PDB file of C-alpha atoms in Angstrom:
ATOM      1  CA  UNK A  14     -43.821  17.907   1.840  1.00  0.00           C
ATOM      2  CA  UNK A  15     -43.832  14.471  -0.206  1.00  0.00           C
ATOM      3  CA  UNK A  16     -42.969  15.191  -3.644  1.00  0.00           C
ATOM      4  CA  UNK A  17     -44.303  12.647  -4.862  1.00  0.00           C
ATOM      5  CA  UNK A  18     -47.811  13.490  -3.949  1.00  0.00           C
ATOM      6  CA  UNK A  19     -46.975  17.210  -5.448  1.00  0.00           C
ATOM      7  CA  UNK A  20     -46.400  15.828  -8.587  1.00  0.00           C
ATOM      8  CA  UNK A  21     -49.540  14.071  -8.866  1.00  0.00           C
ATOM      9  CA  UNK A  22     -51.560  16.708  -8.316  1.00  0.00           C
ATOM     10  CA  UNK A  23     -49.784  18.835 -10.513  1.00  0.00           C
ATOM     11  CA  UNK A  24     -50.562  16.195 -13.162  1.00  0.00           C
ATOM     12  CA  UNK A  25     -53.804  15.876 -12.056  1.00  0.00           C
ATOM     13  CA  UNK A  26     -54.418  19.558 -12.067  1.00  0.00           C
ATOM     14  CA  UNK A  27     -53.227  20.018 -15.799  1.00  0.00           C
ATOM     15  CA  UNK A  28     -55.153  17.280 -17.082  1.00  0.00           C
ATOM     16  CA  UNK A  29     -58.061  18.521 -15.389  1.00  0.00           C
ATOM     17  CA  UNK A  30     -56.799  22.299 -17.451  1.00  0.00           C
ATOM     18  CA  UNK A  31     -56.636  19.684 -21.065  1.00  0.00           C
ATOM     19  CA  UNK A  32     -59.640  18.478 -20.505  1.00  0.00           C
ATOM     20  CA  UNK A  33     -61.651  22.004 -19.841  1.00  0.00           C
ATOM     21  CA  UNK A  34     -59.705  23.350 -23.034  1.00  0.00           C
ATOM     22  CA  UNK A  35     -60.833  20.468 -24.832  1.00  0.00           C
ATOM     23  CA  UNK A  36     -64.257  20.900 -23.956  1.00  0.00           C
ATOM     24  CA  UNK A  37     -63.926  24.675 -24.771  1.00  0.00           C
ATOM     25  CA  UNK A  38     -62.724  23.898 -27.924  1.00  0.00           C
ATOM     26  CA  UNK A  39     -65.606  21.716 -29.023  1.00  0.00           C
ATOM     27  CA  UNK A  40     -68.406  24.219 -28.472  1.00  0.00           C
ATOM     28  CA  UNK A  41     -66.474  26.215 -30.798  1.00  0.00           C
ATOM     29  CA  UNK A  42     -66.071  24.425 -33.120  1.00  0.00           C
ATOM     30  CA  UNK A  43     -67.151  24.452 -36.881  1.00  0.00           C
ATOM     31  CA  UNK A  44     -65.922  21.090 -37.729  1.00  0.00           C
ATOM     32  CA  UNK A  45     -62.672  21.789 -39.750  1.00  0.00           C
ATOM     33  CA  UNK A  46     -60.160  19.284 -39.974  1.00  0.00           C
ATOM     34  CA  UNK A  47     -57.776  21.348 -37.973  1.00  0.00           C
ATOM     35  CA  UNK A  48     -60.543  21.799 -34.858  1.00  0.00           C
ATOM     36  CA  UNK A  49     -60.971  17.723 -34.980  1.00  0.00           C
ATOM     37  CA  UNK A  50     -57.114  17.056 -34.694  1.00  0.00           C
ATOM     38  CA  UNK A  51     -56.988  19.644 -31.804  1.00  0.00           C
ATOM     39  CA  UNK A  52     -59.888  17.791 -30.252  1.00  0.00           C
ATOM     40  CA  UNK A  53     -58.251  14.740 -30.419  1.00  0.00           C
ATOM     41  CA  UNK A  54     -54.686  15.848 -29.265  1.00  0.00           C
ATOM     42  CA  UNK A  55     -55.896  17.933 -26.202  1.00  0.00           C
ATOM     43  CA  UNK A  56     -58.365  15.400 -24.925  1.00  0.00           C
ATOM     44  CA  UNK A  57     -56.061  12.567 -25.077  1.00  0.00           C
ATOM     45  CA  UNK A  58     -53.071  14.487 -22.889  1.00  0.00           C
ATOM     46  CA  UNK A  59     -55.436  15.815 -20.815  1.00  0.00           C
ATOM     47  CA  UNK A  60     -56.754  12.083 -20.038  1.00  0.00           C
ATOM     48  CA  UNK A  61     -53.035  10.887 -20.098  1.00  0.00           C
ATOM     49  CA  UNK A  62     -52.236  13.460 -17.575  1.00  0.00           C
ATOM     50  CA  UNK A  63     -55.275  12.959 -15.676  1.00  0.00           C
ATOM     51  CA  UNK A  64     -55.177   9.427 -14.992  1.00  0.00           C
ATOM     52  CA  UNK A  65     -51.220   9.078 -14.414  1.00  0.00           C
ATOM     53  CA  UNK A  66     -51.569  11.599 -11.610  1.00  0.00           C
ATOM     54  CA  UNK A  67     -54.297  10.273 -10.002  1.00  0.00           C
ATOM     55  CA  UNK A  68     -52.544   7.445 -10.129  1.00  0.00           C
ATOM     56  CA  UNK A  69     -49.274   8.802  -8.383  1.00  0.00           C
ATOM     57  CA  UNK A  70     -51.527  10.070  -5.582  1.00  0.00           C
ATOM     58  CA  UNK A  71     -53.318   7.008  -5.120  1.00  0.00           C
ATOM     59  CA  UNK A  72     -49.930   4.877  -4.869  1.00  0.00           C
ATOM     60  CA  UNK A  73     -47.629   7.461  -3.005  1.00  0.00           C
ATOM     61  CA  UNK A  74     -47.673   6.370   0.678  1.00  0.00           C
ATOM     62  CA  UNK A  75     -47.699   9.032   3.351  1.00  0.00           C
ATOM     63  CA  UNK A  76     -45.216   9.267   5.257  1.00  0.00           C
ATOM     64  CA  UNK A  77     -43.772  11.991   7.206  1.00  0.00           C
TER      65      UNK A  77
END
């Protein structure tokens, strides 16, 4: 099992979980300052996470 690769998908897989709380969040929203900063907060980690472990997946080689 490459680690490597586990790790990127477990990055991948919680930005994926930002990203769907972020969207949850904005159909519930009433437009309050303190819904906006969540908005912003979640949906940037969850495309932080997202990318850099789609990233790790893409560059880790497979080897076994």
């Amino acid at each position: 099992m490459n680690l490597k690769r586990f790790f990127g998908g477990l990055l991948t897989i919680l930005g994926i979980v930002g990203l769907i709380y972020t969207a949850v969040i904005f159909a519930g929203t009433s437009g309050e300052t303190r819904d906006i900063k969540s908005l912003i907060i979640y949906g940037i980690l969850g495309i932080v996470f997202f990318m850099s472990g789609i990233s790790v997946v893409r560059t880790t080689k497979d080897e076994s």
